[in-house]
Structures are given as structure tokens and as C-alpha cells.
PDB file of C-alpha atoms in Angstrom:
ATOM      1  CA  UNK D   1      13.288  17.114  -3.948  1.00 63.00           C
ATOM      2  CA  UNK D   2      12.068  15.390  -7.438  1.00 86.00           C
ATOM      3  CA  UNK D   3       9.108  17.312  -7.670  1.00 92.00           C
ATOM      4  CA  UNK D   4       7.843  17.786 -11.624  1.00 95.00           C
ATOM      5  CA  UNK D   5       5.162  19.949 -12.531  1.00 96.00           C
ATOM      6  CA  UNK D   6       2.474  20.002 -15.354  1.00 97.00           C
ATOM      7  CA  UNK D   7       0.560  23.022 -16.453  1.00 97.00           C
ATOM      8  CA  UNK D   8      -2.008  23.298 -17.445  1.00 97.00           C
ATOM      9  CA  UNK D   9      -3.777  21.512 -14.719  1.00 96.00           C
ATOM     10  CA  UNK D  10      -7.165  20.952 -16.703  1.00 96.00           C
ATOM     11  CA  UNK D  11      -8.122  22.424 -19.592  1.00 97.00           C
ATOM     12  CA  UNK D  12     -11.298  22.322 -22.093  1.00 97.00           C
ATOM     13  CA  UNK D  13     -11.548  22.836 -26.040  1.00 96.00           C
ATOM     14  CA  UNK D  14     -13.226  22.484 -28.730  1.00 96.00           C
ATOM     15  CA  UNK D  15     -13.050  19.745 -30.492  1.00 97.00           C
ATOM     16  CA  UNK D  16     -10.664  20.356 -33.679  1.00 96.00           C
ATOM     17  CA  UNK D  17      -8.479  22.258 -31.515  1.00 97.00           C
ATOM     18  CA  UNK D  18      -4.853  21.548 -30.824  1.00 97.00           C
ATOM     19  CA  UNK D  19      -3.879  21.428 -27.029  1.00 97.00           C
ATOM     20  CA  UNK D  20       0.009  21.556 -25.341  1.00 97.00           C
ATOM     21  CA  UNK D  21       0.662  20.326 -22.014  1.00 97.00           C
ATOM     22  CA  UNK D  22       3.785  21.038 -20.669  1.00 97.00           C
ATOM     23  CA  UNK D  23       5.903  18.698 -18.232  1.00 96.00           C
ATOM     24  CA  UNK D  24       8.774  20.160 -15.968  1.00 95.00           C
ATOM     25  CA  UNK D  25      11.541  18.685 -13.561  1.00 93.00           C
ATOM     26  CA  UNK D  26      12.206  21.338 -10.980  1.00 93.00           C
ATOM     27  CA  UNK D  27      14.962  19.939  -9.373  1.00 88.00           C
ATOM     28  CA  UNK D  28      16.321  17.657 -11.059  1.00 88.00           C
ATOM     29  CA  UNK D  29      17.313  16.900 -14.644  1.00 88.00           C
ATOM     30  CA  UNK D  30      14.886  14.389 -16.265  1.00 87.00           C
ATOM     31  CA  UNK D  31      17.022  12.287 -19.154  1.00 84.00           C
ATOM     32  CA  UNK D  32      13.866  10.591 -19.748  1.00 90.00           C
ATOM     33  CA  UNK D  33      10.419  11.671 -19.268  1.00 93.00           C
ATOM     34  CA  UNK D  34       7.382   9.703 -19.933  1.00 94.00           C
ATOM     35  CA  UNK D  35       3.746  10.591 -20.595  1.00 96.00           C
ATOM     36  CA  UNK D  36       0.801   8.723 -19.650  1.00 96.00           C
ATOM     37  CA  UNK D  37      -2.940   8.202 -20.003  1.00 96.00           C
ATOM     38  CA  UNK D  38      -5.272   7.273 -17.569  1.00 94.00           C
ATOM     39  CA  UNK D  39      -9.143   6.798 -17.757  1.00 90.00           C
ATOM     40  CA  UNK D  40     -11.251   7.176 -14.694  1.00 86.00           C
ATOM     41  CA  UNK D  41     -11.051   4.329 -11.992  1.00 81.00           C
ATOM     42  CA  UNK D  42      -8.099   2.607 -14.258  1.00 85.00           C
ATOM     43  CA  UNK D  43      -4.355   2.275 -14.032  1.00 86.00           C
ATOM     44  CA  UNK D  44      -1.792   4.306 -15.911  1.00 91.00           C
ATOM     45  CA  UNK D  45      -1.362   3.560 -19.485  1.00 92.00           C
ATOM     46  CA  UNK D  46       2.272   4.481 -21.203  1.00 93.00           C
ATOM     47  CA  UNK D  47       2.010   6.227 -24.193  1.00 95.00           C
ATOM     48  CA  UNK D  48       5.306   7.065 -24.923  1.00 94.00           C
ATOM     49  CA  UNK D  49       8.820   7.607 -23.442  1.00 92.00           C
ATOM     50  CA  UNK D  50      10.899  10.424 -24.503  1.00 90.00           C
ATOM     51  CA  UNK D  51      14.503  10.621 -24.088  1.00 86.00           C
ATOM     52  CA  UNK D  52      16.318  14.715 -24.377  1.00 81.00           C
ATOM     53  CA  UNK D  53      17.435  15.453 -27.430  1.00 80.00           C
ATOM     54  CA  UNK D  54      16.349  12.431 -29.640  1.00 83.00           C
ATOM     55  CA  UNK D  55      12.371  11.111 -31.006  1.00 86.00           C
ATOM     56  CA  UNK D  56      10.136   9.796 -28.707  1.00 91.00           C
ATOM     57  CA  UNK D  57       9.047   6.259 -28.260  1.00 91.00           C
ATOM     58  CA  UNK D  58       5.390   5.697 -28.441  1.00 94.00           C
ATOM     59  CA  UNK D  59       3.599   2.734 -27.195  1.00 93.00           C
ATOM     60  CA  UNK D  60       1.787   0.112 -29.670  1.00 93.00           C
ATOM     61  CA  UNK D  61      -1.514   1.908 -30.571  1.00 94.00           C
ATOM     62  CA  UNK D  62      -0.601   5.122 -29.799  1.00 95.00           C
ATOM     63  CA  UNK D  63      -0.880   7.901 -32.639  1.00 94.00           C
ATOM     64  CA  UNK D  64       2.753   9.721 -32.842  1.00 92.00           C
ATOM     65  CA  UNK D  65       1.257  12.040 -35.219  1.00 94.00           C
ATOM     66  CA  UNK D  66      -1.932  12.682 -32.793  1.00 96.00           C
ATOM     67  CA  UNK D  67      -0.235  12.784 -29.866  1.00 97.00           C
ATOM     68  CA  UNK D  68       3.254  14.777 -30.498  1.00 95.00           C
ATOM     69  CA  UNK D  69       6.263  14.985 -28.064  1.00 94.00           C
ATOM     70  CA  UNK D  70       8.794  17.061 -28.035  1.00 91.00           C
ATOM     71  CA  UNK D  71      11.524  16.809 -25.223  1.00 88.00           C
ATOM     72  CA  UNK D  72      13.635  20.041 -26.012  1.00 82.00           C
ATOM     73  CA  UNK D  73      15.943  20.379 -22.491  1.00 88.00           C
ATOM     74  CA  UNK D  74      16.568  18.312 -19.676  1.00 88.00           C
ATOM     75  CA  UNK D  75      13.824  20.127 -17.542  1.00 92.00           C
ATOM     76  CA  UNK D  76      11.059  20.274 -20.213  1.00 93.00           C
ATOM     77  CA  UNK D  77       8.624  17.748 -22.465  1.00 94.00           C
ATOM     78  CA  UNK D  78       5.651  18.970 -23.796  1.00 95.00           C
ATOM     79  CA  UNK D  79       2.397  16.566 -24.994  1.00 97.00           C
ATOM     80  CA  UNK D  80       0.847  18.186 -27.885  1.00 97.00           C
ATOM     81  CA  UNK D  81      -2.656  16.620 -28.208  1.00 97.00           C
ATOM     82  CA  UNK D  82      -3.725  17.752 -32.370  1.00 97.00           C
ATOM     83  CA  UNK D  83      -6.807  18.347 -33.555  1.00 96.00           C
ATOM     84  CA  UNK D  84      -8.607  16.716 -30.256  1.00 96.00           C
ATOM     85  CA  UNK D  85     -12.043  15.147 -30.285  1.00 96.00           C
ATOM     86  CA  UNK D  86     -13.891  14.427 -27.527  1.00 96.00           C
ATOM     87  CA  UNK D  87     -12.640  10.387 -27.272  1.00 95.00           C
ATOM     88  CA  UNK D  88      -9.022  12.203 -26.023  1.00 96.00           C
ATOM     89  CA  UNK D  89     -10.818  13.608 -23.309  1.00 96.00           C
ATOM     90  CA  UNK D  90      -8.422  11.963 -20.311  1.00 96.00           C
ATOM     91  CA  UNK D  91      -6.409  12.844 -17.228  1.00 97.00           C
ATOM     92  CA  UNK D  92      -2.661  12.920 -19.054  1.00 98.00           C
ATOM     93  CA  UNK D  93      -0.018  12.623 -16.546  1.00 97.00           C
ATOM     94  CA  UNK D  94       3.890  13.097 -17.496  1.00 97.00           C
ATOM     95  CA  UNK D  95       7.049  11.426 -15.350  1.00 95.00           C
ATOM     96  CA  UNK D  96      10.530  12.165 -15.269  1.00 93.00           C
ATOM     97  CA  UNK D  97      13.282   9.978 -14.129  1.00 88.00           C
ATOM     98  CA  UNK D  98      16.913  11.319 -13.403  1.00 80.00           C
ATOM     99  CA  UNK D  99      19.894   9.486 -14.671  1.00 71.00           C
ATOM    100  CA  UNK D 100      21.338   8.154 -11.548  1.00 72.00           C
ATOM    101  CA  UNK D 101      17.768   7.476  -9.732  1.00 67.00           C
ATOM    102  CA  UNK D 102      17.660   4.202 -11.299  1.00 65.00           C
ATOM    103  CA  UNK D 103      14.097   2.896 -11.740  1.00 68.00           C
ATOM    104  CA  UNK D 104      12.049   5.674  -9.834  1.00 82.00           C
ATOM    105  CA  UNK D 105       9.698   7.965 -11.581  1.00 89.00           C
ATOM    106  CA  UNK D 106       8.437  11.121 -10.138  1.00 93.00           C
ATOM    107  CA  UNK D 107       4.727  11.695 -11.750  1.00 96.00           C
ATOM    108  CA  UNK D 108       3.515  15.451 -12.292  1.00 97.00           C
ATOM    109  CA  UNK D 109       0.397  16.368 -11.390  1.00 97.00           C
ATOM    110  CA  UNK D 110      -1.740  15.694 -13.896  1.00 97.00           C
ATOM    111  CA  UNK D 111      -3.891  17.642 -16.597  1.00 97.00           C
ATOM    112  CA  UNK D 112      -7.313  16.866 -17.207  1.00 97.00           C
ATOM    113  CA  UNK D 113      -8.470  17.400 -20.875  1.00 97.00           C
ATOM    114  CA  UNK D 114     -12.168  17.649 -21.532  1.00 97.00           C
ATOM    115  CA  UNK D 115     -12.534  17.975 -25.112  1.00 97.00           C
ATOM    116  CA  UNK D 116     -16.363  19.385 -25.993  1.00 96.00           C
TER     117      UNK D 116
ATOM    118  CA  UNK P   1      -1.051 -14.277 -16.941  1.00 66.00           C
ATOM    119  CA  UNK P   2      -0.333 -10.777 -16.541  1.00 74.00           C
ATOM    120  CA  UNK P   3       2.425  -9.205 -15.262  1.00 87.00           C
ATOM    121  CA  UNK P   4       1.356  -7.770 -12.371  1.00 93.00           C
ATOM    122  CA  UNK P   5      -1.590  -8.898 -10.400  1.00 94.00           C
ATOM    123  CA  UNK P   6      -3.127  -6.671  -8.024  1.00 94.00           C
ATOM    124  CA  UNK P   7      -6.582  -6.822  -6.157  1.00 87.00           C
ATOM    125  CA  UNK P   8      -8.475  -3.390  -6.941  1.00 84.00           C
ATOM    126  CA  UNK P   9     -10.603  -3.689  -3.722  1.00 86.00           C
ATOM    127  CA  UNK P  10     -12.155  -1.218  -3.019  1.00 93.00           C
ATOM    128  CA  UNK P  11     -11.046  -1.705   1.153  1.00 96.00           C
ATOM    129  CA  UNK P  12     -12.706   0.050   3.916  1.00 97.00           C
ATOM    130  CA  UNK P  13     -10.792  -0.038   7.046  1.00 97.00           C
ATOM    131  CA  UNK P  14     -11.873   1.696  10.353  1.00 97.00           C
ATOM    132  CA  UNK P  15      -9.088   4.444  11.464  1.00 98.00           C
ATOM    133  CA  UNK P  16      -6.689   2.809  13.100  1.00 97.00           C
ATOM    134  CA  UNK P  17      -6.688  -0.382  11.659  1.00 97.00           C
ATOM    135  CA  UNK P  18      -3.593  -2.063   9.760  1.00 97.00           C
ATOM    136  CA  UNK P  19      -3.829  -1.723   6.291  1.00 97.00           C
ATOM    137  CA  UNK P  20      -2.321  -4.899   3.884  1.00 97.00           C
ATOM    138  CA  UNK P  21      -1.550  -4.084   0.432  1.00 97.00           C
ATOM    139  CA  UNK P  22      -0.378  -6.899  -2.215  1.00 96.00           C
ATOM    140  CA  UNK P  23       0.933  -7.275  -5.772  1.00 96.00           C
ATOM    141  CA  UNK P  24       2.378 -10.544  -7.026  1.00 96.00           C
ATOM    142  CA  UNK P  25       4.242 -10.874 -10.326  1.00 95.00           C
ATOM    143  CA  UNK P  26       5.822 -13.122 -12.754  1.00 94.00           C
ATOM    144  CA  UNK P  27       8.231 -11.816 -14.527  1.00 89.00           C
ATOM    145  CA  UNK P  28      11.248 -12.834 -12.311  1.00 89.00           C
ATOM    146  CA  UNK P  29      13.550 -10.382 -13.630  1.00 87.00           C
ATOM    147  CA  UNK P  30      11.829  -7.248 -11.988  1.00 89.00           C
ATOM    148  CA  UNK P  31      13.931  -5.726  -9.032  1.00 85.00           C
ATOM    149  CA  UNK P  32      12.893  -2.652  -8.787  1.00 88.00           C
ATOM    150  CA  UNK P  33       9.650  -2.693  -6.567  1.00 93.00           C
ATOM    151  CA  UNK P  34       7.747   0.474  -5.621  1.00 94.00           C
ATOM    152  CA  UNK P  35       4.481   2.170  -3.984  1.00 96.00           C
ATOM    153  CA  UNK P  36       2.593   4.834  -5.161  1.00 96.00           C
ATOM    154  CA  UNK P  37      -0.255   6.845  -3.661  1.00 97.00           C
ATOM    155  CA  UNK P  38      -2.634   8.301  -5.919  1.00 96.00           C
ATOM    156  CA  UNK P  39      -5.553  10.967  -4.770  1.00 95.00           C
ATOM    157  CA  UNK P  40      -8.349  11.067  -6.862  1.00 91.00           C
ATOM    158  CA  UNK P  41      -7.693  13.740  -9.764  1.00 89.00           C
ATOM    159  CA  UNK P  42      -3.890  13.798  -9.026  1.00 93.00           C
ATOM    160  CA  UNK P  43      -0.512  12.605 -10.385  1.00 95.00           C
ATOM    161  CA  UNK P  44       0.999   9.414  -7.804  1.00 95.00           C
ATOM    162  CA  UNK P  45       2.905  10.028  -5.279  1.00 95.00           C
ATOM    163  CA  UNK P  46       6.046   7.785  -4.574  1.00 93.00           C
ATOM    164  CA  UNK P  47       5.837   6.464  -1.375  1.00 95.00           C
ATOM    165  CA  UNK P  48       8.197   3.317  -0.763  1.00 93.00           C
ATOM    166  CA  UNK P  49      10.954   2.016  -3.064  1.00 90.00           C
ATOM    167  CA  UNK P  50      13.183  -0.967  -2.850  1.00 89.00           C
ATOM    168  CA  UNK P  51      15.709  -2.637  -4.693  1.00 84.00           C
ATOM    169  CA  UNK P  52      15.870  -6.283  -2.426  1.00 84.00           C
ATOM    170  CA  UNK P  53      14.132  -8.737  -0.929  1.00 87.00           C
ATOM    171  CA  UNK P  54      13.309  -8.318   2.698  1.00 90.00           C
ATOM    172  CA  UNK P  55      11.400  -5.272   4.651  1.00 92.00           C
ATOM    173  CA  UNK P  56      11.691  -1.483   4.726  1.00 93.00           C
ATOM    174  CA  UNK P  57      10.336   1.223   6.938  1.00 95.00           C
ATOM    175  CA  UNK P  58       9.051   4.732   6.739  1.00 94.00           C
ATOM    176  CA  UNK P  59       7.118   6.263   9.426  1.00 96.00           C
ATOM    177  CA  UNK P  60       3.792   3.804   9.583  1.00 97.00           C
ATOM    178  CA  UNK P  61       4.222   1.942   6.120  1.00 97.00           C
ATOM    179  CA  UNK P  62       6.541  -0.954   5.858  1.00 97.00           C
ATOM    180  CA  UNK P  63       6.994  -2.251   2.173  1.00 96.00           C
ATOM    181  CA  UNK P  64       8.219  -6.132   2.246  1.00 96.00           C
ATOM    182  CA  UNK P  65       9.396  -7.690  -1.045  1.00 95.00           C
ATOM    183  CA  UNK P  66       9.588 -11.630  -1.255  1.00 94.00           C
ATOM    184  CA  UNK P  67      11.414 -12.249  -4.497  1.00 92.00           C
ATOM    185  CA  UNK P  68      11.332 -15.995  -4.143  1.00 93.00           C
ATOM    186  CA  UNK P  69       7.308 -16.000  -3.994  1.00 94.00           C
ATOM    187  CA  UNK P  70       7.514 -12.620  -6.156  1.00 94.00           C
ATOM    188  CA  UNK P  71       4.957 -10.880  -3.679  1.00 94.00           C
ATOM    189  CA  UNK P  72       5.402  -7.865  -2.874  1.00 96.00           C
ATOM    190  CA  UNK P  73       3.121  -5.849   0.303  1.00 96.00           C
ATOM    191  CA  UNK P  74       3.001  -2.500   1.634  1.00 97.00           C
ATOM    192  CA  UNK P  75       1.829  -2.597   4.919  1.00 97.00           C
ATOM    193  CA  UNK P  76      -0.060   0.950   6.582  1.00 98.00           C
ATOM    194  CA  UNK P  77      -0.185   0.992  10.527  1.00 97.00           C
ATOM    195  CA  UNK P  78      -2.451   3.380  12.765  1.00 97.00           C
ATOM    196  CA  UNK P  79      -4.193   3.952   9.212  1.00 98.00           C
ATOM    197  CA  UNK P  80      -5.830   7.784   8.900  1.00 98.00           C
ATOM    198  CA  UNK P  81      -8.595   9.454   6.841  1.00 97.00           C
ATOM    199  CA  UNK P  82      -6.218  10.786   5.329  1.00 97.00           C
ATOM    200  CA  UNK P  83      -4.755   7.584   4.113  1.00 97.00           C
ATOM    201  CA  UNK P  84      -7.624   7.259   1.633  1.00 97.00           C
ATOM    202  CA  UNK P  85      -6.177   6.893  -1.999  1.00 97.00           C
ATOM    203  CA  UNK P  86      -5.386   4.753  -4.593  1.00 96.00           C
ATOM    204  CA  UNK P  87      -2.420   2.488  -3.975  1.00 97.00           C
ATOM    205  CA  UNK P  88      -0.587   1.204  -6.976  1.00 96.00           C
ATOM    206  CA  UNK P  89       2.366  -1.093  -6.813  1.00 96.00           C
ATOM    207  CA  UNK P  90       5.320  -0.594  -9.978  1.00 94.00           C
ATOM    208  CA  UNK P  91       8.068  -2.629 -10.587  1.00 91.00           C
ATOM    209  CA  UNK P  92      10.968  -2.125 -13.532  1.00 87.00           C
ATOM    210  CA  UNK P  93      13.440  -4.403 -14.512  1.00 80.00           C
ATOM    211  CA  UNK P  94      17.517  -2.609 -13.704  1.00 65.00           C
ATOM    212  CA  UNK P  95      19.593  -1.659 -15.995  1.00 58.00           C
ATOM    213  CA  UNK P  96      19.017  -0.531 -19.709  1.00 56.00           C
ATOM    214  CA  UNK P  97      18.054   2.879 -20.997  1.00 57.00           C
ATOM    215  CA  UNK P  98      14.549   2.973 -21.547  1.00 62.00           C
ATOM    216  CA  UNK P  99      13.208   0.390 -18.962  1.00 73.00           C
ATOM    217  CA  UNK P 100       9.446   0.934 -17.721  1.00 80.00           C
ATOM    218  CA  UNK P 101       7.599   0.840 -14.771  1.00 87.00           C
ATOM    219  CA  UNK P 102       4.958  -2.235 -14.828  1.00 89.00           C
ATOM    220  CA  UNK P 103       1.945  -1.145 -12.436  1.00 92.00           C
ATOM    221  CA  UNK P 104      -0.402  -3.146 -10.885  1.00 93.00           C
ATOM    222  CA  UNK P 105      -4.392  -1.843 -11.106  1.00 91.00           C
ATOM    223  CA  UNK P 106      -4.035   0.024  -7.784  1.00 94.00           C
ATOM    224  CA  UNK P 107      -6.148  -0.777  -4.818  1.00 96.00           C
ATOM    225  CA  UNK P 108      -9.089   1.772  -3.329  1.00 95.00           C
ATOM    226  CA  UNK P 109      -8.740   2.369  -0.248  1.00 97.00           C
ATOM    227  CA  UNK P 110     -10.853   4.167   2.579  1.00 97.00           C
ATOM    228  CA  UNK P 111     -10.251   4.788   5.975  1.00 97.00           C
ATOM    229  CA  UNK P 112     -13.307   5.705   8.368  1.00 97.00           C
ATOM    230  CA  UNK P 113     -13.078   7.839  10.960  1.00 95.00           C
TER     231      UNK P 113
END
């Protein structure tokens, strides 16, 4: 069980470009998901939380009009990285947590964007 | 002083050797305490969670939270090849809506066969 999937799993663009990553529970409903950032040989970096149903909650520093989050259902969040330039280039990984897991987090599988 | 201090390594074990993994923290309020394995290029895997002081087992790793020296360890017997990853500890504070996971840098580890 708690397995949440991301798709795509990499994808490249132009820079300019607007890119969508999607985040889904499969087996569980997520009442908060959370999307992260993580540059190569570093730690995870929150960039925002996202509740179902209501605004997200972006970290200090983080652009909410940049990096848009919508978290329509229970099952779904999507990242929507706008008009991307190569500095977003970055391995973005998404995690849900179910109500009555307390503090676990179940990470997706990552997407790795390479903007050109 | 941050939160959550963890030694990035990288270790190199020989297969088969026991494997020591720490964090130590500060913020004294923290009681959830888990273990994640990352593979390079992939999301982190849970691996070990607990909610007390004291030890838990799984199969070869043993996590063992000390909450009065706020140290936590994963332990990894009969280590594997396979058992090369990134190990990050994360610890949240209970209760509250919108609490976050607090991870350490992660340790690199490798396991020679």
C-alpha cells in the first residue's frame, strides 16, 4: 500500500515553456500532499504543502506564481512549473500523507526537468 | 545549530558488514522519527518509522531512537550491494494540520561486494 505516482518521469523544454507534473495517491487518499525540490547530491527542499480543496502553502522564497499548485481531489496535485528557464532545471518530487497516517509521507517517484 | 544534523559520508562498507546510520537533533519536540532510502534518480523510500524511544525491527535494519540524547540510528545487518543508497533520516513534530518532515542531509552509502 501508499504507493503515489508522478508522471511525467523526466521531461525536457524549452525554455519559456510551461511544464505540469502530476502527483497521484493510488491507494490511499492524500489530505495533504507536498512538493519538493532537490538539486543533485543535496537533501529535499519543501516548496510548498497543499491541502485538497483550499491554496497551497509555499515555502519562504518560493515563487507561487512560478511554481503553481493546484490540489483538485484527494488523489491528485499537479506542479505547474511557468514559463521555465534553465535555473528550474531539478529533480521535483511530490508526497502525500493520509489523514490518519500521522507524520509519514509516501514520496512519488520523481520527475526530472531539464529545461534547455 | 540546525535542526537536524546528519553526517553525509560518503561510507563504503564491505558486504556483509554492519552498517551504523545517525542523526541527532535539537528540537525536543520532534516525535515522529523516520528512515528513508533514496536511489540515485528516484523518489525515497520509507523504510523505518517510529513514534518512541527505544528499538524497532524489520528484517536486517533496526531503527533505535534515544529521545533523552535526541539521537536517533538506523542500524543495517548482513549489508548487500543492493543496500547502496542514500539514507536520510526525517522527523515531524505530532499533531497539527500542516506539520513537516525535517530531514537530515542523507548519508551515501556503498556496499562492496
Amino acid at each position: 500500500g501508499a504507493v503515489v505516482s508522478q508522471h511525467p518521469s523526466w521531461v525536457i523544454c524549452k525554455s519559456g515553456t510551461s511544464v505540469k507534473i502530476e502527483c497521484r495517491s493510488l491507494d490511499f487518499q492524500a489530505t495533504t500532499m507536498f512538493w519538493y525540490r532537490q538539486f543533485p547530491k543535496q537533501s529535499l527542499m519543501l516548496m510548498a504543502t497543499s491541502n485538497e480543496g483550499s491554496k497551497a502553502t509555499y515555502e519562504q522564497g518560493v515563487e507561487k506564481d512560478k511554481f503553481l499548485i493546484n490540489h483538485a481531489s484527494l488523489t491528485l496535485s499537479t506542479l505547474t512549473v511557468t514559463s521555465a528557464h534553465p535555473e528550474d532545471s531539478s529533480f521535483y518530487i511530490c508526497s502525500a500523507r493520509e489523514a490518519t497516517s500521522g507524520g509519514l509521507e509516501f514520496f512519488g517517484p520523481g520527475t526530472r526537468l531539464t529545461v534547455l | 545549530q540546525k535542526e537536524v544534523e546528519q553526517d553525509p559520508g560518503p561510507l563504503s562498507v564491505p558486504e556483509g558488514a554492519i552498517v551504523s546510520l545517525n542523526c541527532t537533533y535539537s528540537n525536543s519536540a520532534f516525535q515522529y522519527f523516520m528512515w528513508y532510502r533514496q536511489y540515485s534518480r528516484k523518489g525515497p523510500e520509507l523504510l523505518m518509522y517510529t513514534y518512541s524511544s527505544g528499538n524497532k525491527e524489520d528484517g536486517r535494519f533496526t531503527a533505535q531512537v534515544d529521545k533523552s540524547s535526541k539521537y536517533i540510528s538506523l542500524f543495517i545487518r548482513d549489508s548487500q550491494p543492493s543496500d547502496s543508497a542514500t539514507y536520510l533520516c526525517a522527523m515531524s513534530v505530532r499533531g497539527g494540520s500542516n506539520y513537516k518532515l525535517t530531514f537530515g542531509k542523507g548519508t551515501l552509502l556503498t556496499v562492496n561486494p
